[in-house]
Each structure stands twice: as C-alpha cells, then as structure tokens.
Coordinates of C-alpha atoms in Angstrom, one line a residue:
Chain Z
M6 CA -81.2 121.4 26.2
D7 CA -83.4 121.2 29.3
V8 CA -86.4 120.4 27.3
V9 CA -84.6 117.5 25.6
L10 CA -83.4 116.2 29.0
G11 CA -86.9 116.5 30.5
L12 CA -88.4 114.6 27.5
A13 CA -85.8 111.9 28.0
V14 CA -86.6 111.5 31.7
E15 CA -90.3 111.4 31.0
S16 CA -89.7 108.8 28.3
V17 CA -87.8 106.6 30.7
R18 CA -90.4 106.9 33.3
A19 CA -93.1 106.0 30.9
G20 CA -91.2 103.0 29.7
L21 CA -90.7 101.7 33.3
R22 CA -94.4 102.1 34.0
A23 CA -95.3 100.2 30.8
G24 CA -92.9 97.4 31.7
R25 CA -94.3 97.0 35.2
R26 CA -97.9 96.8 33.8
L27 CA -96.8 94.2 31.2
H28 CA -95.1 92.2 33.9
R29 CA -98.3 92.3 36.1
A30 CA -100.5 91.3 33.2
T31 CA -98.4 88.3 32.0
R32 CA -97.4 86.9 35.4
P33 CA -100.4 84.6 35.8
V34 CA -100.0 83.2 32.3
A35 CA -96.3 82.6 32.7
G36 CA -96.8 81.0 36.1
F37 CA -99.4 78.7 34.7
L38 CA -97.4 77.6 31.7
L39 CA -94.1 77.0 33.6
R40 CA -95.6 74.9 36.4
P41 CA -93.6 71.6 36.6
D42 CA -96.7 69.4 36.8
H43 CA -98.3 71.0 33.8
R44 CA -97.7 69.2 30.4
V45 CA -96.8 72.4 28.6
G46 CA -94.5 73.3 31.4
Q47 CA -92.7 69.9 31.2
R48 CA -92.3 70.3 27.5
L49 CA -90.9 73.7 27.9
L50 CA -88.5 72.5 30.6
A51 CA -87.3 69.6 28.4
L52 CA -86.8 72.0 25.6
A53 CA -84.8 74.2 27.8
E54 CA -82.6 71.3 29.0
T55 CA -82.0 70.2 25.4
G56 CA -81.1 73.8 24.4
Q57 CA -78.7 74.0 27.4
R58 CA -77.0 70.7 26.4
G59 CA -76.7 71.9 22.8
R60 CA -75.2 75.1 23.9
K61 CA -72.7 73.3 26.1
V62 CA -71.7 71.0 23.3
A63 CA -71.4 73.8 20.8
L64 CA -69.3 75.8 23.3
D65 CA -67.0 72.8 23.9
E66 CA -66.6 72.3 20.2
L67 CA -65.9 75.9 19.6
T68 CA -63.3 75.9 22.4
A69 CA -61.6 72.8 21.0
A70 CA -61.5 74.3 17.5
Y71 CA -60.2 77.6 18.9
R72 CA -57.4 75.8 20.8
K73 CA -56.4 74.0 17.6
V74 CA -56.5 76.9 15.3
V75 CA -55.0 79.7 17.4
P76 CA -51.5 78.1 17.8
V77 CA -51.3 77.4 14.1
V78 CA -52.3 81.0 13.2
A79 CA -50.0 82.5 15.8
A80 CA -47.1 80.3 14.6
D81 CA -47.7 81.4 11.1
V82 CA -47.9 85.1 12.0
V83 CA -44.6 84.8 14.0
R84 CA -43.0 83.0 11.1
Q85 CA -44.0 85.7 8.6
L86 CA -42.8 88.4 10.9
D87 CA -39.1 89.3 10.4
L88 CA -38.5 89.7 14.2
A89 CA -34.7 90.3 13.8
D90 CA -35.3 93.1 11.3
L91 CA -38.1 94.5 13.4
V92 CA -35.9 94.6 16.5
T93 CA -33.0 96.1 14.6
E94 CA -35.3 98.8 13.2
V95 CA -36.7 99.7 16.6
A96 CA -33.2 99.7 18.2
A97 CA -32.0 102.0 15.4
E98 CA -35.0 104.2 15.7
I99 CA -34.5 104.9 19.4
D100 CA -30.7 104.9 18.8
L101 CA -30.1 102.2 21.4
P102 CA -26.3 102.1 21.0
E103 CA -26.2 105.9 21.7
I104 CA -28.3 105.4 24.9
I105 CA -26.0 102.6 26.1
R106 CA -22.9 104.6 25.3
V107 CA -24.1 107.7 27.1
S108 CA -25.3 105.7 30.1
T109 CA -22.2 103.5 30.5
G110 CA -19.5 105.7 29.0
S111 CA -16.5 106.4 31.2
V112 CA -14.5 109.6 31.5
A113 CA -11.6 108.1 29.5
A114 CA -14.0 107.2 26.7
E115 CA -15.4 110.7 26.7
T116 CA -11.9 112.1 26.5
V117 CA -10.9 109.8 23.6
R118 CA -14.1 110.8 21.9
D119 CA -13.3 114.5 22.4
V120 CA -9.8 114.0 21.1
R121 CA -11.1 112.3 18.0
V122 CA -13.7 115.0 17.3
Q123 CA -11.2 117.8 17.8
S124 CA -8.7 116.1 15.5
M125 CA -11.3 115.6 12.8
R126 CA -12.2 119.3 13.0
A127 CA -8.5 120.2 12.9
D128 CA -8.2 118.0 9.8
E129 CA -11.1 119.9 8.2
A130 CA -9.5 123.2 9.0
V131 CA -6.1 122.2 7.6
A132 CA -7.7 120.9 4.4
Y133 CA -9.7 124.1 4.1
W134 CA -6.7 126.4 4.5
T135 CA -4.3 124.4 2.3
G136 CA -7.1 124.3 -0.3
R137 CA -7.5 128.0 -0.1
V138 CA -3.7 128.5 -0.5
L139 CA -3.0 125.8 -3.1
R140 CA -6.2 126.0 -5.1
P141 CA -7.5 129.5 -4.7
W142 CA -9.5 129.4 -7.9
R143 CA -11.8 126.7 -6.4
T144 CA -14.7 128.0 -4.4
G145 CA -16.6 126.1 -1.8
Chain W
M21 CA -31.6 102.2 -3.7
A22 CA -34.3 100.4 -5.7
A23 CA -37.8 100.6 -4.4
D24 CA -38.2 96.8 -4.1
E25 CA -35.0 96.4 -2.1
P26 CA -35.5 95.8 1.6
K27 CA -34.6 98.7 3.9
R28 CA -31.3 98.0 5.7
V29 CA -30.8 99.4 9.1
W30 CA -27.2 99.4 10.6
L31 CA -26.7 99.6 14.3
T32 CA -23.5 101.3 15.1
P33 CA -21.7 102.2 18.4
V34 CA -20.4 105.4 16.7
P35 CA -21.8 108.6 18.3
E36 CA -24.3 110.5 16.3
E37 CA -22.2 113.5 15.6
A38 CA -19.4 111.4 14.2
R39 CA -21.4 109.1 11.9
A40 CA -21.2 111.4 8.9
W41 CA -17.4 111.2 9.0
Q42 CA -17.1 107.5 9.0
G43 CA -15.4 106.0 5.9
R44 CA -13.9 109.4 4.9
S45 CA -10.2 109.9 4.4
A46 CA -8.4 111.0 7.6
G47 CA -6.6 114.3 7.6
L48 CA -3.1 115.4 8.6
V49 CA -3.8 116.2 12.2
S50 CA -5.5 112.9 13.1
R51 CA -2.8 110.9 11.4
T52 CA 0.0 112.9 12.9
V53 CA -1.4 112.5 16.4
A54 CA -1.8 108.8 15.9
S55 CA 1.8 108.6 14.6
V56 CA 3.1 110.5 17.7
L57 CA 1.3 108.1 20.0
D58 CA 2.7 105.1 18.1
L59 CA 6.2 106.6 18.3
G60 CA 5.7 107.0 22.1
L61 CA 4.6 103.4 22.3
V62 CA 7.7 102.1 20.4
L63 CA 10.0 104.2 22.6
A64 CA 8.2 102.9 25.7
V65 CA 8.7 99.3 24.5
L66 CA 12.4 100.0 23.8
G67 CA 12.7 101.5 27.3
V68 CA 11.0 98.6 29.0
G69 CA 13.3 96.2 27.0
Y70 CA 16.3 98.1 28.1
L71 CA 15.2 97.9 31.7
V72 CA 14.6 94.1 31.3
V73 CA 18.2 93.7 30.0
C74 CA 19.5 95.8 32.9
G75 CA 17.6 93.6 35.3
A76 CA 19.0 90.4 33.7
V77 CA 22.5 91.8 34.0
L78 CA 22.0 92.8 37.6
V79 CA 20.7 89.4 38.5
T80 CA 23.5 87.5 36.8
D81 CA 26.4 89.6 38.0
P82 CA 25.3 92.1 40.7
V83 CA 28.9 92.9 41.9
R84 CA 30.2 94.2 38.6
F85 CA 26.9 95.7 37.5
H86 CA 26.9 98.8 35.2
F87 CA 24.2 100.0 32.9
P88 CA 24.8 98.4 29.5
S89 CA 25.5 100.6 26.6
A90 CA 25.2 100.0 22.9
P91 CA 26.4 101.9 19.8
R92 CA 24.1 104.6 18.6
H93 CA 23.5 103.1 15.2
A94 CA 22.6 99.8 16.8
V95 CA 20.0 101.5 19.0
V96 CA 18.5 103.4 16.1
G97 CA 18.5 100.2 14.0
L98 CA 16.7 98.3 16.7
A99 CA 14.2 101.1 17.1
I100 CA 13.5 101.1 13.4
G101 CA 13.2 97.4 13.4
V102 CA 10.7 97.3 16.3
A103 CA 8.7 100.1 14.7
I104 CA 8.5 98.4 11.3
L105 CA 7.5 95.1 12.9
Y106 CA 4.9 96.8 15.1
F107 CA 3.3 98.8 12.3
A108 CA 3.3 95.8 9.9
V109 CA 1.7 93.4 12.4
C110 CA -0.9 95.9 13.5
W111 CA -1.9 96.9 10.0
R112 CA -2.0 93.3 8.8
I113 CA -4.1 92.0 11.7
S114 CA -6.5 94.8 12.5
G115 CA -5.7 97.6 10.1
R116 CA -4.9 99.9 13.0
T117 CA -2.1 100.6 15.4
Y118 CA -2.6 101.8 19.0
G119 CA -2.5 105.4 17.8
D120 CA -5.0 104.6 15.0
R121 CA -7.2 103.0 17.6
V122 CA -7.2 106.0 19.9
L123 CA -7.9 108.4 17.0
G124 CA -10.4 106.1 15.4
L125 CA -8.5 105.5 12.1
R126 CA -8.1 102.4 9.9
V127 CA -5.6 101.6 7.2
T128 CA -6.9 99.7 4.2
R129 CA -6.4 99.2 0.5
R130 CA -8.2 101.6 -1.8
D131 CA -11.1 99.1 -2.2
G132 CA -11.6 98.8 1.5
R133 CA -9.9 95.4 2.0
S134 CA -7.3 94.9 4.7
L135 CA -3.6 95.0 3.8
G136 CA -1.7 91.8 3.1
W137 CA 1.6 91.0 4.7
A138 CA 3.7 92.3 1.9
R139 CA 1.9 95.6 1.6
A140 CA 1.7 96.1 5.3
L141 CA 5.5 95.4 5.7
L142 CA 6.3 97.8 2.8
R143 CA 4.1 100.5 4.2
A144 CA 5.5 100.1 7.7
A145 CA 9.1 100.4 6.3
F146 CA 8.2 103.4 4.1
C147 CA 6.4 105.2 7.0
T148 CA 9.2 104.5 9.4
L149 CA 12.1 105.5 7.1
F150 CA 10.3 108.4 5.4
P151 CA 7.8 109.9 7.9
V152 CA 7.8 113.2 6.0
G153 CA 5.7 111.6 3.4
L154 CA 2.7 112.1 5.7
V155 CA 2.8 115.8 5.0
W156 CA 1.5 115.2 1.5
V157 CA -1.9 114.5 3.2
A158 CA -2.3 118.2 3.6
V159 CA -1.7 118.8 -0.1
S160 CA -3.5 115.9 -1.6
P161 CA -7.2 116.6 -2.3
A162 CA -7.9 112.9 -1.5
R163 CA -5.8 113.1 1.6
H164 CA -3.3 110.6 0.6
S165 CA 0.3 110.5 1.9
I166 CA 3.2 109.6 -0.3
Q167 CA 3.1 106.1 1.1
D168 CA -0.6 105.9 0.3
L169 CA 0.0 107.0 -3.3
V170 CA 2.8 104.5 -3.9
L171 CA 1.2 101.5 -2.2
R172 CA -2.4 102.4 -3.1
T173 CA -3.6 102.4 0.5
T174 CA -5.8 104.8 2.4
V175 CA -6.5 105.8 6.0
T176 CA -10.1 106.4 6.9
Y177 CA -12.1 107.5 10.0
D178 CA -13.5 104.3 11.4
W179 CA -14.7 104.4 15.0
S180 CA -16.3 101.0 14.9
T181 CA -14.8 98.3 17.1
H182 CA -15.2 95.4 14.6
T183 CA -12.6 94.4 12.1
R184 CA -14.9 95.1 9.1
M185 CA -15.1 98.5 7.5
A186 CA -17.7 100.8 9.0
R187 CA -20.7 101.7 6.9
E188 CA -22.7 104.8 7.0

C-alpha cells in the first residue's frame, strides 16, 4: 500500500516538474504569437472574438429553446400523471385518516369507539355460543 | 380483480382494527344496545314534550295549575307513534337512528340500497310493536331478525360518516 502511495506521489511530482518545464519552453513563442501588434496575434484575437460571439449566440438560442420546450414537457408530464390517484395512494399508504383520528380524537370519540368494538366482540361471542348450542355438528 | 383493472385505494376514517368488520351483519348485542339507546331517546322526547305542555298550562293558568294527566293507553299510544315516526324517518333518511349511529350500524335493503318510505315505515312499526323479533338475530346464521326476514332488510356494521355504504 505504501509503495503504491509513494509511486503516486512521485508521479505527481514528476508531472508538475514536466509541466513547469513545458511552460518555460513555450512562453517566448506564445508571447510572440499573441502580441496585439503582430499579424498572427491579431488574427488569433479576431478568431477568439468570433468564437466568443458564436458561443454567446449559441447559448442564447439554447436558452430560448430550453424556455420554450421545458414548460411544454412539464405540462405534458403533469397531465399524464394521475395526481389525485397518486395523492390518494400515498394518503392510504401512510394511513392519513388514522393519523388525523388519533391526533384529533376526543375522549368521547374514544369511548364510543371502545363501546363499538366491545359490542362487536360481544356479538361474535353470542354468535359463537349460540352456534355451538344450536349447530353442534358444525366445526369452526 | 383483473390484472388490467386500475388499483383502487379507499380512504376511510374507520380505525384499522374495525375495518375488517365493516359491511358485515351486526349481531344481537350491538343491535340491542342501539335499540336501548333509541328507547331512551324516545322516552326523553316524550318527557320533554310533557314538560313543555306543563309549562304551557302553567303560563296560561298559573292559579289553577296542576300537572296534566292522560289515560295510560293514550300515553302508550303516543309513545308508540313517536317511536314509529322516529325510526321510520331516521331509517329512510340516513339508514341509522341515534342508537345505530353510536354503535356504528346501518339499516339497508339486502342489496345495500337505502330503505324506501314504505319499507322504513313497516319496519319501524314491526320493530316497535314486536321488539322480541330482534332475538332471532342470535339464532339466524345470517344475523337477521324476524323483521329483517319479513321485510328483506339487513343491519350491518358501518362506521363511516357518509350516507353511502362503506366498502372494505
């Protein structure tokens, strides 16, 4: 592991040294070519300006196209989405009515709920025992 | 459900532990408790009515005031009339009386539709004049009272607050 790290550090150092040497070697040539009063330099500057203008125009056109297309695409996506169904499914998944009921339920509501549940259980018990008495041949 | 049918999700205010019971026929205990509550309500209405009459008599002739009395058969007849009217109107309009509402019950036809005026009135009269018919709920496998068997009605658990039948 250390060998690999050492190799990586040496590689980076070598790259930096090579870059500095290349920069020193090409600096006189680049300075000569890019002088404003030099013909080649003027050509290069004009080319750069043309490129800059082209880039700006292309960027403006792209922005305009983007602003035209995105609302249409977004509207289409929203139209194809069944938001009502989606919301309903999410609300059912998290059991929103239960959360609301628990968080806002009053003592009276809880009492009524308990009475209902107890009555239903009593119904089941009555049905079970009358079934056992009246229909003993039935199992389950 | 067919594979190409869209999945339907029902939001319900019914608590989770009671959802499995919704739409099933109600048993003897729930229906009896609901009937007792309704009986209490009818008696309370009659008592309030009697007090209103007493107040009217007191206001019109305070000097010779005495609590008005009526023949027993007239009082019983009035109570039966009030009960029949109360049951019929409640079952026709919402499918549930006050007692049914407290116990989370609903009275419908066998196919789930609400009762018409004639059926509601007949059922109300039958239940008021022959309350013992309710006991048949304990015997009937489908939990039908005598009134349910004769008039082809049913009483189901329905904790929902809307007027439509609850779905599971």
